[in-house]
GROMACS .gro file of C-alpha atoms in nm:
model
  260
    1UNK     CA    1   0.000   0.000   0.000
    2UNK     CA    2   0.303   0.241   0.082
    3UNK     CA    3   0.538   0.091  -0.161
    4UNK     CA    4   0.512   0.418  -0.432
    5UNK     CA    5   0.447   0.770  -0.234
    6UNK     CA    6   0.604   0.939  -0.464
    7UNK     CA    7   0.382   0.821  -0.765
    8UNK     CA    8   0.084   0.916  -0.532
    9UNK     CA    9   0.189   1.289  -0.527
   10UNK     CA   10   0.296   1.292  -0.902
   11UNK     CA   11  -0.055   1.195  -0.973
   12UNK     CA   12  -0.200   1.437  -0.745
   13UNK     CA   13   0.017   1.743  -0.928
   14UNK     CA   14  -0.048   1.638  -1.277
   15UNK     CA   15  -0.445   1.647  -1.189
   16UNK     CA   16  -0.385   1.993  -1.048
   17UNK     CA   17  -0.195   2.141  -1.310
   18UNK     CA   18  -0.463   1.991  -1.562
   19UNK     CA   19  -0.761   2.209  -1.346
   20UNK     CA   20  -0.536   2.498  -1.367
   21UNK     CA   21  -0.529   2.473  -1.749
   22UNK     CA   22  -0.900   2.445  -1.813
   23UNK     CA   23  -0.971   2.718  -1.551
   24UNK     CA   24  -0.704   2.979  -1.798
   25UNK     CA   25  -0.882   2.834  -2.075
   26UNK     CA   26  -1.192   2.884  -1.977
   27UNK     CA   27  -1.080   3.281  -1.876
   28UNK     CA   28  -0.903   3.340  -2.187
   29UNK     CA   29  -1.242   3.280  -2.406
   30UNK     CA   30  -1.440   3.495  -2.131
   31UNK     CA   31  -1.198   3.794  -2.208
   32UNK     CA   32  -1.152   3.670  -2.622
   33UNK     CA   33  -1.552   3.736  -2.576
   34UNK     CA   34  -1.618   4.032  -2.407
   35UNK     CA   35  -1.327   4.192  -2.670
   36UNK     CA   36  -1.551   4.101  -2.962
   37UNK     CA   37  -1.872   4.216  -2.757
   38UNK     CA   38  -1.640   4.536  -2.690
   39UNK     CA   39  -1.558   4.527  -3.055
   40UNK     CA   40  -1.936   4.482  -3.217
   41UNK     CA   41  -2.048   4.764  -2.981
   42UNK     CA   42  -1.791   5.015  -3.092
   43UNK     CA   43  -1.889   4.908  -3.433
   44UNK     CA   44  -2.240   4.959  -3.382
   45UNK     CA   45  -2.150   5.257  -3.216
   46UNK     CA   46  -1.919   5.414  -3.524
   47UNK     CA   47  -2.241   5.344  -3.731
   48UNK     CA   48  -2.460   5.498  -3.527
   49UNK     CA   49  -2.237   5.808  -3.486
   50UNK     CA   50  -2.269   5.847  -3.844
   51UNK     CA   51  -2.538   5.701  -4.060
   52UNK     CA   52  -2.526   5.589  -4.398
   53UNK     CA   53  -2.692   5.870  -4.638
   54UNK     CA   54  -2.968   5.772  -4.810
   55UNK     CA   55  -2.948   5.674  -5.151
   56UNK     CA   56  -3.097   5.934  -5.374
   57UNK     CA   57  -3.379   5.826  -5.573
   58UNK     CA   58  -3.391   5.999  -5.938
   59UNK     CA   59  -3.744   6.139  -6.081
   60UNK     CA   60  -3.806   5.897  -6.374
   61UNK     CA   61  -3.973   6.166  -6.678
   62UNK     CA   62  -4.260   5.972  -6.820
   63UNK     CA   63  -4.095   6.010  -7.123
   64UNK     CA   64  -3.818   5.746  -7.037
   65UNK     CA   65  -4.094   5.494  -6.921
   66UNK     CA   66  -4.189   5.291  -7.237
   67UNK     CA   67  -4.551   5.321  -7.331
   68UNK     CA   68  -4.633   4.981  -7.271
   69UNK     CA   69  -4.612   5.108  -6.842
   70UNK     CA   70  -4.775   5.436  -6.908
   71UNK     CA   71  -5.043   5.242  -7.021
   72UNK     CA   72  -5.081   5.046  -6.685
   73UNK     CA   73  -4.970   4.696  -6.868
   74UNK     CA   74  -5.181   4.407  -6.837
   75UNK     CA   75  -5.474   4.311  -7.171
   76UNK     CA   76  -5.559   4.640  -7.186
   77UNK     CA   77  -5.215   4.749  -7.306
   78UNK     CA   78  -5.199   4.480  -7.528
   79UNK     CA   79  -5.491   4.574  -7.711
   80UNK     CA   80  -5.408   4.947  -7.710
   81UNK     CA   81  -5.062   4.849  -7.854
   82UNK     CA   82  -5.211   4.616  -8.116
   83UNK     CA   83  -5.008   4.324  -7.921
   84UNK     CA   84  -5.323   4.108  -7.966
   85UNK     CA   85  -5.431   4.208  -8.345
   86UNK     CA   86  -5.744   3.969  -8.344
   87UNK     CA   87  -5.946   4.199  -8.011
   88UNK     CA   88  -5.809   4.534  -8.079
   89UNK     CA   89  -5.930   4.430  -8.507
   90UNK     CA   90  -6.275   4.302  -8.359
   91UNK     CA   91  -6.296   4.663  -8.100
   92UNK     CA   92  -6.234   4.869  -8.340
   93UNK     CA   93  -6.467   4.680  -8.644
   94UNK     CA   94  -6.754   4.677  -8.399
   95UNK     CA   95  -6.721   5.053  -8.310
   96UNK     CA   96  -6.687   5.102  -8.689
   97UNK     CA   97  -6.983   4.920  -8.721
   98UNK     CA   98  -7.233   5.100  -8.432
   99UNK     CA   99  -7.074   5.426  -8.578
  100UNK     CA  100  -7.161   5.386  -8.963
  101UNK     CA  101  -7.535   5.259  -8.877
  102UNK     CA  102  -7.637   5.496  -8.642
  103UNK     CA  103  -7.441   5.807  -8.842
  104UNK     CA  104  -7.422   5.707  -9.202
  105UNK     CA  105  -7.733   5.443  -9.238
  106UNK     CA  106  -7.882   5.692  -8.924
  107UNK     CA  107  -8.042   5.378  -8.797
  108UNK     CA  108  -8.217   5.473  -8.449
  109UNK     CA  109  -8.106   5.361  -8.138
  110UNK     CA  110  -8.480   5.219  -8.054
  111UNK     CA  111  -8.530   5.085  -8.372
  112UNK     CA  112  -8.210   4.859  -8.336
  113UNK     CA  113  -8.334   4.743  -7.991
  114UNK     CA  114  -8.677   4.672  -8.121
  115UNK     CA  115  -8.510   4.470  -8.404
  116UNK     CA  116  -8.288   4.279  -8.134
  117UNK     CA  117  -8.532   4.193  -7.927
  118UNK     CA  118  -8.721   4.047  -8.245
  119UNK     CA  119  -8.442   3.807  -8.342
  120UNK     CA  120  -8.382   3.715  -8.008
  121UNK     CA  121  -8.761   3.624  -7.924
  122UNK     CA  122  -8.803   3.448  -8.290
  123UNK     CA  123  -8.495   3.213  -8.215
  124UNK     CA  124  -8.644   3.119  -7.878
  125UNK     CA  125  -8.907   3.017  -8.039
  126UNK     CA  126  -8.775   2.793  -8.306
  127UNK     CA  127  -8.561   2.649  -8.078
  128UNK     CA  128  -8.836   2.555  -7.807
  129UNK     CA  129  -9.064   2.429  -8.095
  130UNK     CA  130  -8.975   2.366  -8.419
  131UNK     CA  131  -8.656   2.239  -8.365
  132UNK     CA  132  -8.721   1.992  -8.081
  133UNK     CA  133  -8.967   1.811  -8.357
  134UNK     CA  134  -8.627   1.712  -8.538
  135UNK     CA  135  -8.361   1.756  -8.281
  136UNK     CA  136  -8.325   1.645  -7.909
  137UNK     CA  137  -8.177   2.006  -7.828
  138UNK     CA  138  -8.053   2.125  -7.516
  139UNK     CA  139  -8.244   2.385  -7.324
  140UNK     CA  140  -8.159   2.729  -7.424
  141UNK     CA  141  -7.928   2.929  -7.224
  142UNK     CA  142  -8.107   3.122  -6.952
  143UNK     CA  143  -7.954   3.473  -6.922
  144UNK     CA  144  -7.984   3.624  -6.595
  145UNK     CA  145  -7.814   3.899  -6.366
  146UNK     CA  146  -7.651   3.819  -6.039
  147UNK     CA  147  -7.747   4.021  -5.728
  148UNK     CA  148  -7.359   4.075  -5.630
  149UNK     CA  149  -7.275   4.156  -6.025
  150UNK     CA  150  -7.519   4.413  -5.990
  151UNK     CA  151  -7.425   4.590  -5.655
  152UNK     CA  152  -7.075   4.591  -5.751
  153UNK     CA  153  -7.099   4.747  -6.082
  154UNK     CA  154  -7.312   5.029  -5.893
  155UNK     CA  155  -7.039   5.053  -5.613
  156UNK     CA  156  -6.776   5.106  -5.873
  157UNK     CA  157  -6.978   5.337  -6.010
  158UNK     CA  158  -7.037   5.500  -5.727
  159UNK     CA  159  -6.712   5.517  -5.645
  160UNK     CA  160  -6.566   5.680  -6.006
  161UNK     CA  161  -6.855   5.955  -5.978
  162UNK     CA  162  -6.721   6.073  -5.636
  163UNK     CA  163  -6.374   6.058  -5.761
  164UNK     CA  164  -6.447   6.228  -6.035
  165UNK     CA  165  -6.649   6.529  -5.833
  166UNK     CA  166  -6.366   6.551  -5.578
  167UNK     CA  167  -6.113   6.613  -5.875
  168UNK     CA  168  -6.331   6.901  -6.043
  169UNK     CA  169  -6.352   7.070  -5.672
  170UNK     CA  170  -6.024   7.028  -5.627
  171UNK     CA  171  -5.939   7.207  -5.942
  172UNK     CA  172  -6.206   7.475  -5.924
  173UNK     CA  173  -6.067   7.570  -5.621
  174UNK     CA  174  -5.783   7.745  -5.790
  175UNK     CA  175  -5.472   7.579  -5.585
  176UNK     CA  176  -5.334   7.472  -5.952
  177UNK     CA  177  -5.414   7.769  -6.166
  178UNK     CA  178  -5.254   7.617  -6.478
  179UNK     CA  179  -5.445   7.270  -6.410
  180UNK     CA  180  -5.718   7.479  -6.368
  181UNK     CA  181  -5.651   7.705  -6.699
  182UNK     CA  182  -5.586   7.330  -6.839
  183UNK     CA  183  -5.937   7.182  -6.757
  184UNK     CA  184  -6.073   7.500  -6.899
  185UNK     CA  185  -5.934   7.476  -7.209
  186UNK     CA  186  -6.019   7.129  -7.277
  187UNK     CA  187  -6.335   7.166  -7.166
  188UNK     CA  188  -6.401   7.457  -7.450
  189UNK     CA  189  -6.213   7.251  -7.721
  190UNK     CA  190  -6.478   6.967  -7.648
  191UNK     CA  191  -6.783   7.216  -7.661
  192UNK     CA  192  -6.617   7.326  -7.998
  193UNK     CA  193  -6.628   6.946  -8.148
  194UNK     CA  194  -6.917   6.892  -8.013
  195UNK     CA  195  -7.093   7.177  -8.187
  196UNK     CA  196  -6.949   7.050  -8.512
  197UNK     CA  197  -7.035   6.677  -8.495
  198UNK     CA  198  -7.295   6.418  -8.299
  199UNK     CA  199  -7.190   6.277  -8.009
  200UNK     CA  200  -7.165   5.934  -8.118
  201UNK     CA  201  -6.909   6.086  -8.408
  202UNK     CA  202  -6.734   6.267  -8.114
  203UNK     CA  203  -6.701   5.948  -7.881
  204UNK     CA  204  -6.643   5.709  -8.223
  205UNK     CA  205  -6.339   5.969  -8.329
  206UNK     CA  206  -6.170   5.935  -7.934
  207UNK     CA  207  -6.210   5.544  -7.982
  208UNK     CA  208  -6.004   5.534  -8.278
  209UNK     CA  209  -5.736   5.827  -8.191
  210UNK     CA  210  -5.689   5.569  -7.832
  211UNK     CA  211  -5.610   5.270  -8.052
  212UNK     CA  212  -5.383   5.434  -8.313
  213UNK     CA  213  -5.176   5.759  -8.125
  214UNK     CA  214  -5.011   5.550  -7.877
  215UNK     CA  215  -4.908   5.257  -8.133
  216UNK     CA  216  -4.760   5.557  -8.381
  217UNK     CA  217  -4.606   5.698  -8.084
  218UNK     CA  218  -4.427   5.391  -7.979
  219UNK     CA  219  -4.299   5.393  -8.340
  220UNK     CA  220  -4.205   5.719  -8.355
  221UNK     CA  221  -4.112   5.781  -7.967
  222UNK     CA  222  -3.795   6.003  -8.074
  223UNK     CA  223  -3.963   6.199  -8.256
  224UNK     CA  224  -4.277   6.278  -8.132
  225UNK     CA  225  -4.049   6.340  -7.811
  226UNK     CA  226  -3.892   6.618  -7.972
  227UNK     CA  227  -4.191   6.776  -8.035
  228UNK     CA  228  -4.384   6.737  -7.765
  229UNK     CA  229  -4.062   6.944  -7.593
  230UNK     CA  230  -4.109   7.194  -7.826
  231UNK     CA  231  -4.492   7.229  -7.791
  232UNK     CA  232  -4.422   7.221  -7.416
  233UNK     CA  233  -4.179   7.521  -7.439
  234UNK     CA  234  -4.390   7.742  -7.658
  235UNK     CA  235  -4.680   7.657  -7.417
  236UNK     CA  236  -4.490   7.773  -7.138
  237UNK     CA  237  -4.427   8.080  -7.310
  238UNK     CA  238  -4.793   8.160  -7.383
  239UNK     CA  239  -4.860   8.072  -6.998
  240UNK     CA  240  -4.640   8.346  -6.912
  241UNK     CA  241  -4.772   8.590  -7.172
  242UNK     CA  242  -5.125   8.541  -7.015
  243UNK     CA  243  -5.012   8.593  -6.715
  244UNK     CA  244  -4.818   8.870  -6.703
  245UNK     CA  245  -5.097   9.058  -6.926
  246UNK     CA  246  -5.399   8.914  -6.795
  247UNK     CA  247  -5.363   8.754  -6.489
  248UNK     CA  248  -5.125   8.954  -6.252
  249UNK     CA  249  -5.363   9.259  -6.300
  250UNK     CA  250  -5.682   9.037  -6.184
  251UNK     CA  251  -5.668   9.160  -5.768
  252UNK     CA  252  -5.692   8.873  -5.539
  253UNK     CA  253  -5.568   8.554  -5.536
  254UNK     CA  254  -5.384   8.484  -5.875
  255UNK     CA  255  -5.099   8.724  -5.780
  256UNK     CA  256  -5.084   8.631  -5.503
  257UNK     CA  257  -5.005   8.245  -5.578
  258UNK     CA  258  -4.768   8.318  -5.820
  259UNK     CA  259  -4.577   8.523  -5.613
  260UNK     CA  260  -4.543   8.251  -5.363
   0.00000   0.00000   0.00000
């Protein structure tokens, strides 16, 4: 039993020293980590001391946008841009169509009803009885409006006629005098057309100028670009004219504006 003391007490010190190792370890990664804490603080520090600037974000013209975004995208683009040939052909042959029989035929608006209403009714009938005596066919289609259809066609509605009332108060109440000067102008351009020519002709003529000015411009963007600059500049000009003649002698609020 007491034949090896001294292996006793070498065993004993090696344990010791191996306890003293783990416990520097163990202190060395406590201070390695609360460096790199220190370190990821100051660094979050330095960044919050000074911030990254924003990037600046640059005012796309809608003249850089191609035309296929200005027109919102999506079918309606498509048809606008004669992407899909066989619709935008059929739109436009069917406007062609209402337009010459109403304007060049002058076919009434009743009378066509009357007439549809007649073809409809007489096919009913031959198909409920005449043609069942030969054929076994199916019942014919029942055509019928849905409740919801109906209530949200009239909430849309609803919805565009507000929109459309808030706009003209907005602009009647003179905060954009040259959206206001604008709306004016269009408006007495349209009573001019419309003195010359029947609504239908009016509303036929816009149909056909929305499916062939933006295809022509998209052809011809460069162009038409050009011009549009220069029609922009010598409107400007004219702006200015008016108002230094007209409007800055009108006492109230037009000076005023401008001057602001």
């Amino acid at each position: 039993m007491a034949d090896n003391p001294t292996g006793g007490h070498e065993h004993v010190s090696s344990n010791v020293d191996v306890v003293k190792e783990k416990i520097t370890e163990t202190f060395q990664d406590e201070d390695s980590s609360s460096s790199s804490d220190s370190d990821a603080k100051s660094k979050t520090k330095a960044k919050k001391d000074y911030p990254v600037p924003p990037k600046k974000i640059k005012n796309v013209s809608w003249k850089d946008k191609p035309v296929y975004d200005l027109l919102g995208g999506g079918k309606t683009a498509d048809i606008l841009l004669w992407r899909n040939k066989k619709k935008t052909a059929g739109m436009l042959g069917f406007a062609t169509l209402i337009w010459a029989l109403f304007e060049l035929i002058e076919y009434h608006f009743l009378s066509l009803l009357c007439h549809i209403l007649i073809v409809v009714l007489g096919i009913h009938f031959l198909w409920s009885n005449t043609l069942n005596l030969f054929y076994k066919c199916p019942q014919f289609p029942q055509v019928a409006l849905e409740e919801d259809t109906v209530l949200q066609l009239a909430s849309m509605l609803r919805i565009e006629i507000n929109n459309g009332l808030e706009v003209l108060r907005e602009i009647s109440s003179g905060k954009d005098l040259k959206k206001f000067l604008a709306v004016i102008a269009y408006l007495w351009i349209v009573s001019i057309a419309g003195s010359c020519c029947t609504l239908l002709t009016l509303v036929y003529t816009c149909f056909v100028l929305v499916h062939t000015v933006p295809v022509l411009y998209e052809k011809h963007k460069e162009k038409a670009d050009v011009l549009l600059e220069k029609a922009e500049v010598e409107l400007k000009k004219h702006f200015e004219v008016l108002h230094e003649k007209v409007l800055s002698k009108v006492p109230g609020s037009f000076k005023d504006k401008k001057a602001a």
